[in-house]
Amino acid sequence: AQIADLIRRNRFRDALQAAMGIARLGNKYMTEHEPWKAYKTNPERTAVILNTCIQVAANCAVLLEPFLPKTAAKLQGAFGISQPTWSDAASDMVQAETTLGELPILFEKVEAEVVDAQVAKLESARAEATGGRAECEPQKEIMTFEDFQKLDLRVGEVVACERVPKADRLLNLTIRTGLDERTVLSGIAEHFTPEEVVGRRVTLLVNLAPRKIRGIESQGMVLMAETADGSLRFVTPEEGTQAGDVIR
C-alpha cells in the first residue's frame, strides 16, 4: 500500500527505494538463516526459511514491476503468478505444493571490458559535443569589474596586411580603429594569408601597452578564438558595426 501510494503521488524514487528495501530484507533473512546449512540438521525449519524467501521474491516480482517490467515478468512466470495486483502483495503469493518453473538468468554479470567500452563511448560523445575537446580549458583567475572596465575593446577594420620578414607566424596588420590607423602584429600567419585578412572587421584591444616585436611596434591585440583542433578564428563583430564602435 505504501509503495502504491508513493507511485500515485509521483514519488517514483521513494517507491523504488521502498521496493528495493523489501528485497534487501529478504536477502538479509536468507543470509542470516543459511538454509544450505540448516537443511542438514533441521529440514522442517529449512522448508519454512525457503518458503519465506520465495514469498518475499514473489512479492518483489509484483512491487518491482513498474520499474523492472521484464525482470518482474520472468519472476512471475517462474512462480506461476498470473496478472497480479497491488492487493496481492504482502501475502503468500505462491501456494503450497506449487511447482516452480525454471528461473532464467535475471541479470548478467557486466565484465570490466564492457564497462571500459561504455566509458570510452561516453567520453567520445562528450568530446564530440564539446567540439572535440575532452575537457574545456580551465577558467583563469577571477578579475574585478573595475579591472574589466579598463579593457578598451573596439571594432577595427583591417585596411592593409603583409607578412613580417623572417617570421613564419607573424602578420603585420594596419587597422582602422575609429581613433586612428595603427600597426598591430598578430601571430596568425599559419592560418591566414594577408589577402584573406584585408577588409575584415575584427575585435581589437586598443589600450594594450605598445611593444616591439621584430623591431616593429605593435599597438594593440586582435582577439581570436582557438578551436579544438588548434586552428584560429576571428571574433568577428556582427554586420552593421563599423570601425571605432566600442565593445562592452
Short mmCIF file of C-alpha atoms in Angstrom, two decimals:
data_model
loop_
_atom_site.label_atom_id
_atom_site.label_comp_id
_atom_site.label_asym_id
_atom_site.label_seq_id
_atom_site.Cartn_x
_atom_site.Cartn_y
_atom_site.Cartn_z
CA ALA A 1 0.00 0.00 0.00
CA GLN A 2 2.83 2.38 0.83
CA ILE A 3 4.59 1.80 -2.50
CA ALA A 4 1.35 2.17 -4.47
CA ASP A 5 0.62 5.43 -2.62
CA LEU A 6 4.10 6.77 -3.41
CA ILE A 7 3.64 5.98 -7.10
CA ARG A 8 0.24 7.69 -7.16
CA ARG A 9 1.93 10.79 -5.74
CA ASN A 10 4.65 10.61 -8.42
CA ARG A 11 7.34 9.90 -5.81
CA PHE A 12 8.89 7.24 -8.00
CA ARG A 13 12.34 7.31 -6.44
CA ASP A 14 10.92 6.80 -2.95
CA ALA A 15 8.71 3.99 -4.24
CA LEU A 16 11.67 2.23 -5.83
CA GLN A 17 13.72 2.59 -2.66
CA ALA A 18 10.88 1.07 -0.62
CA ALA A 19 10.59 -1.89 -3.01
CA MET A 20 14.34 -2.44 -3.00
CA GLY A 21 14.25 -2.26 0.79
CA ILE A 22 11.99 -5.31 0.86
CA ALA A 23 14.36 -7.16 -1.47
CA ARG A 24 17.29 -6.31 0.80
CA LEU A 25 15.40 -7.58 3.85
CA GLY A 26 14.73 -10.86 2.06
CA ASN A 27 18.39 -11.19 1.14
CA LYS A 28 19.42 -10.45 4.73
CA TYR A 29 16.94 -13.02 6.05
CA MET A 30 18.30 -15.78 3.83
CA THR A 31 21.92 -14.91 4.60
CA GLU A 32 21.34 -14.93 8.35
CA HIS A 33 19.36 -18.19 8.42
CA GLU A 34 21.62 -20.08 5.99
CA PRO A 35 19.17 -22.69 4.66
CA TRP A 36 22.03 -24.51 2.90
CA LYS A 37 23.38 -25.34 6.38
CA ALA A 38 20.08 -25.72 8.26
CA TYR A 39 18.96 -28.44 5.83
CA LYS A 40 21.47 -30.88 7.31
CA THR A 41 20.13 -30.63 10.86
CA ASN A 42 16.57 -29.31 10.57
CA PRO A 43 14.81 -29.96 7.23
CA GLU A 44 11.46 -28.68 8.53
CA ARG A 45 12.98 -25.37 9.61
CA THR A 46 14.72 -25.16 6.23
CA ALA A 47 11.37 -25.52 4.47
CA VAL A 48 10.00 -22.56 6.45
CA ILE A 49 13.05 -20.45 5.59
CA LEU A 50 12.85 -21.27 1.88
CA ASN A 51 9.11 -20.62 1.79
CA THR A 52 9.64 -17.20 3.38
CA CYS A 53 12.34 -16.37 0.83
CA ILE A 54 10.09 -17.48 -2.04
CA GLN A 55 7.20 -15.34 -0.78
CA VAL A 56 9.46 -12.29 -0.46
CA ALA A 57 10.79 -12.83 -4.00
CA ALA A 58 7.24 -13.28 -5.33
CA ASN A 59 6.14 -10.04 -3.68
CA CYS A 60 9.16 -8.27 -5.19
CA ALA A 61 8.07 -9.59 -8.59
CA VAL A 62 4.90 -7.52 -8.18
CA LEU A 63 6.30 -4.47 -6.41
CA LEU A 64 9.18 -4.00 -8.84
CA GLU A 65 7.06 -4.42 -11.97
CA PRO A 66 6.68 -0.64 -12.59
CA PHE A 67 10.46 -0.25 -12.51
CA LEU A 68 11.78 -3.54 -13.95
CA PRO A 69 8.88 -4.89 -16.03
CA LYS A 70 10.87 -7.52 -17.96
CA THR A 71 12.65 -8.84 -14.89
CA ALA A 72 9.40 -8.88 -12.92
CA ALA A 73 7.69 -10.83 -15.71
CA LYS A 74 10.41 -13.51 -15.58
CA LEU A 75 9.98 -13.86 -11.82
CA GLN A 76 6.20 -14.00 -12.06
CA GLY A 77 6.44 -16.71 -14.71
CA ALA A 78 8.77 -18.80 -12.57
CA PHE A 79 6.46 -18.51 -9.55
CA GLY A 80 3.31 -19.17 -11.56
CA ILE A 81 1.86 -15.75 -10.79
CA SER A 82 -0.68 -14.57 -13.36
CA GLN A 83 -1.89 -10.98 -13.65
CA PRO A 84 -1.08 -9.93 -10.08
CA THR A 85 -2.48 -6.76 -8.50
CA TRP A 86 -1.16 -4.48 -5.78
CA SER A 87 -3.64 -6.02 -3.35
CA ASP A 88 -1.91 -9.39 -3.82
CA ALA A 89 1.29 -8.02 -2.31
CA ALA A 90 2.07 -8.56 1.38
CA SER A 91 0.50 -12.03 1.18
CA ASP A 92 1.58 -15.58 0.40
CA MET A 93 1.50 -15.36 -3.38
CA VAL A 94 2.94 -18.81 -4.04
CA GLN A 95 0.65 -21.53 -2.75
CA ALA A 96 1.84 -24.74 -1.10
CA GLU A 97 2.82 -27.59 -3.43
CA THR A 98 3.26 -25.17 -6.35
CA THR A 99 5.84 -26.45 -8.81
CA LEU A 100 8.23 -23.62 -9.53
CA GLY A 101 9.19 -23.02 -13.12
CA GLU A 102 12.73 -22.67 -14.36
CA LEU A 103 14.09 -19.26 -13.44
CA PRO A 104 16.18 -17.70 -16.22
CA ILE A 105 19.19 -15.51 -15.51
CA LEU A 106 17.77 -12.17 -14.43
CA PHE A 107 20.92 -10.08 -14.68
CA GLU A 108 24.12 -10.88 -16.50
CA LYS A 109 27.46 -10.05 -14.95
CA VAL A 110 28.96 -6.97 -16.55
CA GLU A 111 32.62 -7.58 -17.32
CA ALA A 112 35.20 -4.84 -16.80
CA GLU A 113 35.88 -4.73 -20.55
CA VAL A 114 32.23 -3.86 -21.23
CA VAL A 115 32.31 -1.09 -18.62
CA ASP A 116 35.54 0.32 -20.10
CA ALA A 117 33.99 0.29 -23.58
CA GLN A 118 30.93 2.20 -22.36
CA VAL A 119 33.10 4.74 -20.53
CA ALA A 120 35.14 5.27 -23.70
CA LYS A 121 31.94 5.73 -25.69
CA LEU A 122 30.66 8.35 -23.23
CA GLU A 123 33.97 10.22 -23.28
CA SER A 124 33.92 10.19 -27.08
CA ALA A 125 30.36 11.54 -27.13
CA ARG A 126 31.32 14.25 -24.63
CA ALA A 127 34.32 15.24 -26.71
CA GLU A 128 32.16 15.43 -29.84
CA ALA A 129 29.57 17.56 -28.02
CA THR A 130 32.28 19.99 -26.93
CA GLY A 131 33.78 20.26 -30.39
CA GLY A 132 36.44 17.61 -29.94
CA ARG A 133 37.77 18.70 -26.57
CA ALA A 134 37.53 16.10 -23.83
CA GLU A 135 37.76 18.97 -21.36
CA CYS A 136 37.46 22.73 -21.70
CA GLU A 137 40.44 24.88 -20.85
CA PRO A 138 40.27 25.86 -17.17
CA GLN A 139 38.89 29.27 -16.26
CA LYS A 140 41.51 31.87 -15.47
CA GLU A 141 41.79 33.86 -12.27
CA ILE A 142 38.75 35.99 -11.40
CA MET A 143 39.18 39.69 -12.07
CA THR A 144 37.20 42.58 -10.63
CA PHE A 145 34.65 44.60 -12.56
CA GLU A 146 36.97 47.57 -12.24
CA ASP A 147 39.71 45.58 -14.00
CA PHE A 148 37.28 44.66 -16.77
CA GLN A 149 36.34 48.31 -17.25
CA LYS A 150 39.97 49.06 -18.04
CA LEU A 151 39.76 46.98 -21.22
CA ASP A 152 39.04 49.13 -24.27
CA LEU A 153 37.65 46.76 -26.90
CA ARG A 154 36.63 48.22 -30.24
CA VAL A 155 35.62 47.19 -33.70
CA GLY A 156 38.54 47.55 -36.07
CA GLU A 157 38.83 47.24 -39.85
CA VAL A 158 41.95 45.79 -41.45
CA VAL A 159 42.96 48.12 -44.30
CA ALA A 160 46.36 46.57 -45.09
CA CYS A 161 48.30 43.42 -44.24
CA GLU A 162 51.69 41.92 -45.04
CA ARG A 163 53.97 39.21 -43.75
CA VAL A 164 56.71 40.09 -41.30
CA PRO A 165 60.11 39.21 -42.83
CA LYS A 166 61.82 36.17 -41.28
CA ALA A 167 58.81 35.49 -39.03
CA ASP A 168 56.72 32.48 -40.07
CA ARG A 169 53.85 33.19 -37.68
CA LEU A 170 53.51 36.99 -37.79
CA LEU A 171 51.33 39.21 -39.94
CA ASN A 172 51.65 43.00 -39.87
CA LEU A 173 48.14 44.48 -39.90
CA THR A 174 47.18 48.11 -40.42
CA ILE A 175 43.87 48.58 -38.63
CA ARG A 176 41.43 51.46 -38.71
CA THR A 177 40.17 51.91 -35.14
CA GLY A 178 37.96 54.99 -35.40
CA LEU A 179 40.62 56.73 -33.33
CA ASP A 180 43.43 56.30 -35.84
CA GLU A 181 45.11 53.78 -38.10
CA ARG A 182 47.65 51.70 -36.23
CA THR A 183 50.00 48.79 -36.66
CA VAL A 184 49.16 45.55 -34.90
CA LEU A 185 51.21 42.37 -35.16
CA SER A 186 49.32 39.10 -34.90
CA GLY A 187 50.58 35.51 -34.82
CA ILE A 188 48.09 34.21 -37.37
CA ALA A 189 50.26 33.79 -40.47
CA GLU A 190 49.97 29.99 -40.30
CA HIS A 191 46.19 30.27 -40.51
CA PHE A 192 45.51 33.20 -42.85
CA THR A 193 47.14 34.86 -45.83
CA PRO A 194 47.40 38.68 -45.96
CA GLU A 195 44.80 38.68 -48.73
CA GLU A 196 42.30 36.84 -46.51
CA VAL A 197 42.69 39.38 -43.73
CA VAL A 198 42.36 42.68 -45.58
CA GLY A 199 38.84 44.09 -45.33
CA ARG A 200 37.87 42.10 -42.26
CA ARG A 201 36.23 43.67 -39.25
CA VAL A 202 37.95 42.46 -36.09
CA THR A 203 37.68 42.76 -32.32
CA LEU A 204 40.64 44.82 -31.15
CA LEU A 205 42.04 45.59 -27.71
CA VAL A 206 43.20 49.15 -28.35
CA ASN A 207 44.63 50.14 -24.96
CA LEU A 208 47.17 47.35 -24.66
CA ALA A 209 50.61 48.77 -23.90
CA PRO A 210 52.66 49.00 -27.15
CA ARG A 211 55.57 46.61 -27.51
CA LYS A 212 58.21 45.99 -30.14
CA ILE A 213 58.26 42.65 -31.93
CA ARG A 214 60.91 42.03 -34.58
CA GLY A 215 61.69 45.73 -34.48
CA ILE A 216 58.08 46.71 -35.22
CA GLU A 217 55.93 48.43 -32.61
CA SER A 218 52.58 46.66 -32.15
CA GLN A 219 49.80 48.87 -30.79
CA GLY A 220 47.03 46.53 -29.73
CA MET A 221 45.82 42.96 -29.97
CA VAL A 222 43.36 41.27 -32.32
CA LEU A 223 41.17 38.79 -30.42
CA MET A 224 40.96 35.27 -31.85
CA ALA A 225 39.14 32.07 -30.89
CA GLU A 226 41.09 28.82 -30.84
CA THR A 227 39.10 25.73 -31.86
CA ALA A 228 39.56 22.18 -30.62
CA ASP A 229 41.92 21.28 -33.47
CA GLY A 230 44.15 24.28 -32.75
CA SER A 231 43.02 26.42 -35.66
CA LEU A 232 42.20 30.11 -35.18
CA ARG A 233 39.03 32.03 -35.99
CA PHE A 234 38.40 35.77 -35.90
CA VAL A 235 35.99 37.03 -33.24
CA THR A 236 34.07 38.97 -35.85
CA PRO A 237 31.61 41.75 -34.92
CA GLU A 238 28.18 41.40 -36.49
CA GLU A 239 27.05 43.18 -39.62
CA GLY A 240 26.08 46.80 -39.01
CA THR A 241 29.08 47.58 -36.82
CA GLN A 242 31.88 49.82 -38.02
CA ALA A 243 35.42 50.75 -37.09
CA GLY A 244 35.52 52.56 -33.76
CA ASP A 245 32.37 51.04 -32.25
CA VAL A 246 33.00 50.26 -28.59
CA ILE A 247 32.52 46.67 -27.45
CA ARG A 248 31.09 46.48 -23.93
#
